[in-house]
N, CA, C and O atoms as a DFTB+ gen file, in Angstrom:
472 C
 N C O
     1  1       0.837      -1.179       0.000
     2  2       0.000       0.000       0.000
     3  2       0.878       1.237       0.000
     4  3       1.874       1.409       0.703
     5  1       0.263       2.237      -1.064
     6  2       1.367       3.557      -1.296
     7  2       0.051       4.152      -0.851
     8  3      -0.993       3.542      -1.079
     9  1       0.053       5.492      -0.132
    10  2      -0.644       6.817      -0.610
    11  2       0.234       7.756      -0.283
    12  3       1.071       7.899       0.609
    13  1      -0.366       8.742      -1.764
    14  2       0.370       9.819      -1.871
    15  2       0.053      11.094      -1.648
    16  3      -0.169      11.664      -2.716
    17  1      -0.064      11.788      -0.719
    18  2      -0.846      13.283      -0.358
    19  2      -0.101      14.436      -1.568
    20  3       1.104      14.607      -1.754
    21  1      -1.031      14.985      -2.135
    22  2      -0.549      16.300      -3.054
    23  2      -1.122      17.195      -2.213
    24  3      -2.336      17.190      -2.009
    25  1      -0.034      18.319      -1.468
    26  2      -0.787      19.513      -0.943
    27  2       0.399      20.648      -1.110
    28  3       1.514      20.431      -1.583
    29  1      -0.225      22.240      -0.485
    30  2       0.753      23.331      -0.721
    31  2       0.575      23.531       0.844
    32  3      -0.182      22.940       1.613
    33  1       1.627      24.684       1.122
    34  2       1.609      25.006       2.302
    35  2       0.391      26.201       2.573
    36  3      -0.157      27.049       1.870
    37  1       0.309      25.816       3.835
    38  2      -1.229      26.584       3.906
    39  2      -2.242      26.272       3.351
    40  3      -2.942      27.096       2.764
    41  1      -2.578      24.735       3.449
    42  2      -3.606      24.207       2.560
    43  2      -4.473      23.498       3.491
    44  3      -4.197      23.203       4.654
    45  1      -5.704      23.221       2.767
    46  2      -6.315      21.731       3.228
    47  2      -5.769      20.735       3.571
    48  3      -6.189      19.995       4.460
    49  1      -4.750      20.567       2.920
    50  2      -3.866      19.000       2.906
    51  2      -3.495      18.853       4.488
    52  3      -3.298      17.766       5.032
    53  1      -3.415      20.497       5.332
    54  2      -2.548      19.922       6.415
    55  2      -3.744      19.212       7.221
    56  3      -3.092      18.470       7.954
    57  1      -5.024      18.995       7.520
    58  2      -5.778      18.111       7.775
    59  2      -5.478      17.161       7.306
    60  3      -4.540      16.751       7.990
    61  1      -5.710      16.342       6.367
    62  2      -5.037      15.509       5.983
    63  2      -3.874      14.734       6.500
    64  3      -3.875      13.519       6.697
    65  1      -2.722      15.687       6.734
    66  2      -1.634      15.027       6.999
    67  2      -1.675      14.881       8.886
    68  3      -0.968      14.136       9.565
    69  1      -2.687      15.806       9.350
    70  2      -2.938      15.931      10.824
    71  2      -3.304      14.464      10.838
    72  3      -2.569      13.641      11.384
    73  1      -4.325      14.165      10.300
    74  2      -5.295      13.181      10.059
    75  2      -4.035      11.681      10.012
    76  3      -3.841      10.808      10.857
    77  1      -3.406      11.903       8.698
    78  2      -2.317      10.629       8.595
    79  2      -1.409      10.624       9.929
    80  3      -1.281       9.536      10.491
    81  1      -0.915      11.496      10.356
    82  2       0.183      11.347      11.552
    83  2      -0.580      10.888      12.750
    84  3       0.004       9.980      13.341
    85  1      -1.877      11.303      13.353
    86  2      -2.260      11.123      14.217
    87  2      -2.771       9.395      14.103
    88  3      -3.274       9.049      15.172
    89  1      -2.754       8.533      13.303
    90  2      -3.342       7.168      13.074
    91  2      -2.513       6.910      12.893
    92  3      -2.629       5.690      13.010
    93  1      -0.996       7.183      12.505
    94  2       0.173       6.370      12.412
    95  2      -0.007       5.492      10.787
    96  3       0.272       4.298      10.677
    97  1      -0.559       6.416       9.530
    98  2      -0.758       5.958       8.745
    99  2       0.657       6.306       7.486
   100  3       0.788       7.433       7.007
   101  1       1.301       5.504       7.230
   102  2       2.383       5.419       6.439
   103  2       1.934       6.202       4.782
   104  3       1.220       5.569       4.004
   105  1       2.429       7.530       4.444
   106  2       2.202       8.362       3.229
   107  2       3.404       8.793       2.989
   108  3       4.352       8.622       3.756
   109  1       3.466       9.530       1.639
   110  2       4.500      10.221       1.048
   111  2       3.708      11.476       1.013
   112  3       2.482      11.495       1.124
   113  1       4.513      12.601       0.844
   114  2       3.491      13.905       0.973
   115  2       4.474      14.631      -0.276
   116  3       5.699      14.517      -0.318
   117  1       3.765      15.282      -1.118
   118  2       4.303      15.829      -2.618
   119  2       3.886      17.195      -2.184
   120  3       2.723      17.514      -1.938
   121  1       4.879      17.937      -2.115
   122  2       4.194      19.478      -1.921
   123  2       4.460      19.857      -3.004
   124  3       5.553      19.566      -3.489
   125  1       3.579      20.583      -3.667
   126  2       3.223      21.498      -4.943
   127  2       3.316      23.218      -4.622
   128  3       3.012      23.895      -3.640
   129  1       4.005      23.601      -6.225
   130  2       4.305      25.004      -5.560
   131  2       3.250      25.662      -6.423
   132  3       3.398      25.824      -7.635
   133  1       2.173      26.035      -5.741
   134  2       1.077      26.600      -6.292
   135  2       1.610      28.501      -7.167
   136  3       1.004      28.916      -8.154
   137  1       2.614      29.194      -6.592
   138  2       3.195      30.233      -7.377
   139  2       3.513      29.497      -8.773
   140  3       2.482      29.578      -9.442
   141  1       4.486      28.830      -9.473
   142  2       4.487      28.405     -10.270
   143  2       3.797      27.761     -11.205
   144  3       4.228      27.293     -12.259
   145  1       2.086      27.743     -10.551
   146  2       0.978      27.031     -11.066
   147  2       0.995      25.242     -11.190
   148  3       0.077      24.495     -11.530
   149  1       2.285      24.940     -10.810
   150  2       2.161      23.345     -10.482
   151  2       1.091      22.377     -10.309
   152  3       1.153      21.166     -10.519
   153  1       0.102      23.061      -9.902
   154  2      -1.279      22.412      -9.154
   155  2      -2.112      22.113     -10.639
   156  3      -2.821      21.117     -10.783
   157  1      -1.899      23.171     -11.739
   158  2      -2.300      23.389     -12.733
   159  2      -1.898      23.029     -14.169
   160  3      -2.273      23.458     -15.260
   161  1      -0.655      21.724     -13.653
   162  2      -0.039      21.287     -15.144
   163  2      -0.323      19.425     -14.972
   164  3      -0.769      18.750     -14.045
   165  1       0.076      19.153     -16.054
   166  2       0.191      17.774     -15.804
   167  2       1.333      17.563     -15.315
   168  3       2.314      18.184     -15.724
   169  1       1.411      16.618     -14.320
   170  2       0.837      15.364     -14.065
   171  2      -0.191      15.538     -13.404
   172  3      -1.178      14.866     -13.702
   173  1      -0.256      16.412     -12.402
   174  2      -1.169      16.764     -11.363
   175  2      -2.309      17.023     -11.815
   176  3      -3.064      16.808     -10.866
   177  1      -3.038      17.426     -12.871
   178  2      -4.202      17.331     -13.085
   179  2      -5.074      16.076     -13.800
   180  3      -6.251      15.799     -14.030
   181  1      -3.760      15.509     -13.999
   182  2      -4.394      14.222     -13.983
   183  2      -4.839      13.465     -12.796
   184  3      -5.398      12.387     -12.999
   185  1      -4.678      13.859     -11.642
   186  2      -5.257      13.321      -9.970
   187  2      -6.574      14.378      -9.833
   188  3      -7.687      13.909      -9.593
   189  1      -6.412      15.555      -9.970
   190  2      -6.920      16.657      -9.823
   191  2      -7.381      17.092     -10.977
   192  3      -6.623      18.019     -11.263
   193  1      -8.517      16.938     -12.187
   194  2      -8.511      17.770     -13.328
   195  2      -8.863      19.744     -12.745
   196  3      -8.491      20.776     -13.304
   197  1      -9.488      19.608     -11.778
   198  2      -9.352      21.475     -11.128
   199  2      -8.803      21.611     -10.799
   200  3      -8.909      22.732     -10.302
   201  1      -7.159      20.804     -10.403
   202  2      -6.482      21.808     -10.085
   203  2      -5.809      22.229      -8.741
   204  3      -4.725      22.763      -8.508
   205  1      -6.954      21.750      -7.834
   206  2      -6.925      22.339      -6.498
   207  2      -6.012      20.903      -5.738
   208  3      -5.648      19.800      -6.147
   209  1      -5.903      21.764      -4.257
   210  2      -5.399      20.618      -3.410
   211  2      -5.996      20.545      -2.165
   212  3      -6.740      21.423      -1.729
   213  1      -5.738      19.664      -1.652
   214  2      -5.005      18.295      -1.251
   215  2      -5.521      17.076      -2.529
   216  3      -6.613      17.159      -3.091
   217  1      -4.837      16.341      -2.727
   218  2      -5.266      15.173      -3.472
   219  2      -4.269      14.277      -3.097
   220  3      -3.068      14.469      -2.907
   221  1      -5.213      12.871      -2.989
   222  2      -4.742      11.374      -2.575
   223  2      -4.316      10.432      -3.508
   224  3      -5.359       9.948      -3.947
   225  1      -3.587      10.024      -3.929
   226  2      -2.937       8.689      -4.916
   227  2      -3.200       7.237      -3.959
   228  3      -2.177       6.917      -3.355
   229  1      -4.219       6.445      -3.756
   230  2      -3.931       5.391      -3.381
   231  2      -4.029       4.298      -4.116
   232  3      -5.122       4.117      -4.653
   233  1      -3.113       3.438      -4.308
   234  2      -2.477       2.549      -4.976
   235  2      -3.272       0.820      -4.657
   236  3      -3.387      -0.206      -5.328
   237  1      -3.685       1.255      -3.262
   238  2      -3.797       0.160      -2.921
   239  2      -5.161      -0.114      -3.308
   240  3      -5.578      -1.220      -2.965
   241  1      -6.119       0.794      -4.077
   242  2      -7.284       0.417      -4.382
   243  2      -7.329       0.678      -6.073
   244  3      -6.347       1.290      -6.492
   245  1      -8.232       0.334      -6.979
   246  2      -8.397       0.472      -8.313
   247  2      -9.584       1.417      -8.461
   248  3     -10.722       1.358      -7.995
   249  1      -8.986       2.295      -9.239
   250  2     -10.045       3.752      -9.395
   251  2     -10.925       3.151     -10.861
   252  3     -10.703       2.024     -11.302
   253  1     -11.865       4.040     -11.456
   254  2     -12.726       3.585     -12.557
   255  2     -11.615       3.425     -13.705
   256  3     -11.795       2.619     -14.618
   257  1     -10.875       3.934     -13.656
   258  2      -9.837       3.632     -15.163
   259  2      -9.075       3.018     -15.029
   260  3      -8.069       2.911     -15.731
   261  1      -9.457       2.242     -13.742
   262  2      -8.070       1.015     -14.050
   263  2      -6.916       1.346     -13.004
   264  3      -6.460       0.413     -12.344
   265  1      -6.524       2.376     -12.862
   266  2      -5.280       2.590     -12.503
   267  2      -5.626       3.004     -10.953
   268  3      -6.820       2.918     -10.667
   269  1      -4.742       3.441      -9.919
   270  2      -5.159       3.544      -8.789
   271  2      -5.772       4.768      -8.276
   272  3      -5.555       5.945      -8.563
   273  1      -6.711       4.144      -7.326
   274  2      -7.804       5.497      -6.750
   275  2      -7.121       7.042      -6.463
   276  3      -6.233       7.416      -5.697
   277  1      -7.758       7.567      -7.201
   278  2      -7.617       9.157      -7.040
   279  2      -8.554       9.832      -6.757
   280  3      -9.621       9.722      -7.360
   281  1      -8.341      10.782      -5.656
   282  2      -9.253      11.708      -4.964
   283  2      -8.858      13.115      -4.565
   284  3      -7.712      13.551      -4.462
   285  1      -9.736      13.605      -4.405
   286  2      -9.531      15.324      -4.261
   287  2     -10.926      15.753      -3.267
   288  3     -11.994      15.164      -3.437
   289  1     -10.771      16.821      -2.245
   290  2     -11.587      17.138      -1.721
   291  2     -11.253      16.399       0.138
   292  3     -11.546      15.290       0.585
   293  1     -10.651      17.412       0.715
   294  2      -9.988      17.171       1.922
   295  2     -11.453      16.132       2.314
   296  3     -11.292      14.941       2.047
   297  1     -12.583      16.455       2.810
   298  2     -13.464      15.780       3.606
   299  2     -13.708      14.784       2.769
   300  3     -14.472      13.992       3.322
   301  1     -13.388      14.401       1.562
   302  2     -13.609      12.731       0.864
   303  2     -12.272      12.354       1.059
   304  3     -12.231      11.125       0.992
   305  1     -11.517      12.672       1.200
   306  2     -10.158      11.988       1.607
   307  2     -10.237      11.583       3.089
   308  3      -9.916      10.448       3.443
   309  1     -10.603      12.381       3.823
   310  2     -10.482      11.951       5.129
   311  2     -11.411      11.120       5.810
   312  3     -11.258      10.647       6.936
   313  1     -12.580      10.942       4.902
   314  2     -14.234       9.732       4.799
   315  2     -12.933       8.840       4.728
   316  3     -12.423       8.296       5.707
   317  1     -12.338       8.746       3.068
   318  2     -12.092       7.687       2.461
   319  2     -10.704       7.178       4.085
   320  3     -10.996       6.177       4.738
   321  1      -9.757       7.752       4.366
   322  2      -8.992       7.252       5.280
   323  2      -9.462       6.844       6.504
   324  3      -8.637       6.192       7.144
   325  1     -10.534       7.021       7.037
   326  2     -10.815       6.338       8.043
   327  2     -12.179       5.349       7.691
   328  3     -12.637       4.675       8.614
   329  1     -12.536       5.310       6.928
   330  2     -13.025       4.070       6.370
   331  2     -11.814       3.069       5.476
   332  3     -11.943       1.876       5.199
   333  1     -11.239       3.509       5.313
   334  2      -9.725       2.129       4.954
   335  2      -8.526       2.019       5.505
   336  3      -7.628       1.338       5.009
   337  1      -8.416       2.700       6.602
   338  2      -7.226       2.831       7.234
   339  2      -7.354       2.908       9.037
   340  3      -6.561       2.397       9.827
   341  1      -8.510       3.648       9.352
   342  2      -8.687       3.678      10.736
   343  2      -9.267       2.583      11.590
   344  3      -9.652       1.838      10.688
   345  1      -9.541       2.073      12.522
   346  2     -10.753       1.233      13.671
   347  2     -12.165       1.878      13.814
   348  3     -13.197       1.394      14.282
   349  1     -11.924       3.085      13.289
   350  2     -13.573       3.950      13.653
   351  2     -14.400       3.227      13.440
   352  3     -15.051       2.892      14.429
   353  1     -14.805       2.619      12.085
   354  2     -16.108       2.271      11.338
   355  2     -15.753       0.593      11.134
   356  3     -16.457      -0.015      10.327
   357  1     -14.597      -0.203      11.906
   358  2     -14.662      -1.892      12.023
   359  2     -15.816      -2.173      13.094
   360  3     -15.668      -1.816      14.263
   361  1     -16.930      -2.804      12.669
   362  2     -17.587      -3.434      13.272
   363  2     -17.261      -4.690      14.767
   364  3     -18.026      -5.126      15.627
   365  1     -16.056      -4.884      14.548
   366  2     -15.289      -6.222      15.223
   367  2     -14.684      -4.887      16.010
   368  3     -13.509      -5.254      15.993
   369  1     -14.662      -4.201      16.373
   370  2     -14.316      -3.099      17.373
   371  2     -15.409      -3.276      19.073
   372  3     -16.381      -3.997      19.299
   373  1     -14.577      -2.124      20.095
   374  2     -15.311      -2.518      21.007
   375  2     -16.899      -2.261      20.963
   376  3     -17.234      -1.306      20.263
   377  1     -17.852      -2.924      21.563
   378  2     -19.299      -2.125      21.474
   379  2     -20.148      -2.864      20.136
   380  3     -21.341      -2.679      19.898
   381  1     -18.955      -3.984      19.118
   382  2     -19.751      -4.315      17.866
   383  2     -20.429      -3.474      17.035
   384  3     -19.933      -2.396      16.706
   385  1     -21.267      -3.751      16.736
   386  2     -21.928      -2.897      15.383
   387  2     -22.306      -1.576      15.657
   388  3     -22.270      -0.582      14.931
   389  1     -22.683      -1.718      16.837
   390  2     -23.041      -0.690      17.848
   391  2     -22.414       0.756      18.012
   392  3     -22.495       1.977      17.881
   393  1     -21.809      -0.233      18.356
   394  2     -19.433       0.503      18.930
   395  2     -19.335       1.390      17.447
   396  3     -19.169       2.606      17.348
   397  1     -19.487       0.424      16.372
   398  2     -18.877       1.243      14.948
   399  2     -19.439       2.051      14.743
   400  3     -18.683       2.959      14.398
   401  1     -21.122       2.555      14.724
   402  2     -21.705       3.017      14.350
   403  2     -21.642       4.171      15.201
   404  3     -21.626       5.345      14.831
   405  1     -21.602       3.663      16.555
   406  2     -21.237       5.203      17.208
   407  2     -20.356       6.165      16.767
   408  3     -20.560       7.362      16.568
   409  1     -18.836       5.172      16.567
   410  2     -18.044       5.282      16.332
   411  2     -17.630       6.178      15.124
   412  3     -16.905       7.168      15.216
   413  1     -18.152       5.728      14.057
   414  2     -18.850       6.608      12.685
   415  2     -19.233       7.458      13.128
   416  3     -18.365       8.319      13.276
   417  1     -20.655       7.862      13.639
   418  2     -20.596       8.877      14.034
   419  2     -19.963      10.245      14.551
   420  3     -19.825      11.383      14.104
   421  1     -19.756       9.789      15.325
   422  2     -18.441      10.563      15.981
   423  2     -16.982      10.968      15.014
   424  3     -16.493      12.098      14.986
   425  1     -16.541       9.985      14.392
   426  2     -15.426      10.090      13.517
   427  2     -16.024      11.279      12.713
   428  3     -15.517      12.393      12.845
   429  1     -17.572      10.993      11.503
   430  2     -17.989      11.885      10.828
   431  2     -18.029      13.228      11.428
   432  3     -17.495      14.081      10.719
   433  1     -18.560      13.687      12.646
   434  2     -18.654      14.797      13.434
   435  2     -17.232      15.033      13.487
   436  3     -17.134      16.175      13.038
   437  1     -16.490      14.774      13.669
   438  2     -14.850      15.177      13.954
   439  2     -14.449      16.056      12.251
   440  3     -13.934      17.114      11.887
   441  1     -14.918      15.123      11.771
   442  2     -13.915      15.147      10.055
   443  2     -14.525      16.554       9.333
   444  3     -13.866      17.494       8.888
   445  1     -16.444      16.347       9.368
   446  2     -16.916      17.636       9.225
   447  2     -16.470      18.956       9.870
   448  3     -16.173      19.947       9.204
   449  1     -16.440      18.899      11.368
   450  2     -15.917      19.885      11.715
   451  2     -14.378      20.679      11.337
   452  3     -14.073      21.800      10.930
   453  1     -13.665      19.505      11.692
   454  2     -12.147      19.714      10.464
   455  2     -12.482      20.184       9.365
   456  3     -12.039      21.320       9.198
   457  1     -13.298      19.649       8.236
   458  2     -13.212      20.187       7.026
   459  2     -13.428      21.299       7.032
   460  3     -12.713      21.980       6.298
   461  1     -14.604      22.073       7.931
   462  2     -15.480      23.306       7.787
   463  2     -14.832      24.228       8.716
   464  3     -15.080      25.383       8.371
   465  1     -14.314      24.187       9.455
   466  2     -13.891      25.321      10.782
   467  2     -12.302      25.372      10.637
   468  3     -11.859      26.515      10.753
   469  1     -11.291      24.319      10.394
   470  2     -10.008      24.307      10.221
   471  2      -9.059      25.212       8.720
   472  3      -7.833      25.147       8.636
């Protein structure tokens, strides 16, 4: 399993990477120099066709074209990492189905608030 964070400084991404460090989740982080319009050439808009950042390269799943999942949009990145990377939303957690669902909950309330107030 690779993922690859595309972000600039002073971005969304640093959720993201708050997000990866605090779960102890193994990434590479590509900083893009948005002065130079980087965000805005290929390769990168091939992860991103707008452009923008944070965006995720994960390898370890198969996106619609075949090649590996690509995403953009800090709060679908951070759905997508703790639904494939965290304990939040495992059912076999404490509390069972129960436990997860709380658990979800709560994770979602965390991630929204990150996305929207951070």
């Amino acid at each position: 399993m690779t993922l690859t964070l595309y972000g600039a400084a002073r971005s969304r991404a640093s959720m993201v990477r708050w997000y990866l460090e605090e779960k102890e989740i193994p990434y590479t982080f590509v900083q893009l120099d948005l002065k130079s319009g980087e965000h805005r050439q290929e390769p990168f808009t091939t992860i991103n066709p707008f452009g923008k950042v944070p965006a995720l390269v994960d390898d370890a799943l198969v996106g619609p074209h075949g090649g590996a999942l690509n995403l953009f949009e800090s709060g679908a990145i951070l759905f997508h990492l703790a639904e494939s990377y965290g304990e939040e939303f495992q059912p076999d957690g404490p509390g069972g189905r129960e436990g997860a669902t709380a658990r979800r909950a709560l994770t979602t309330q965390w991630l929204l608030f990150a996305n929207a107030s951070l």
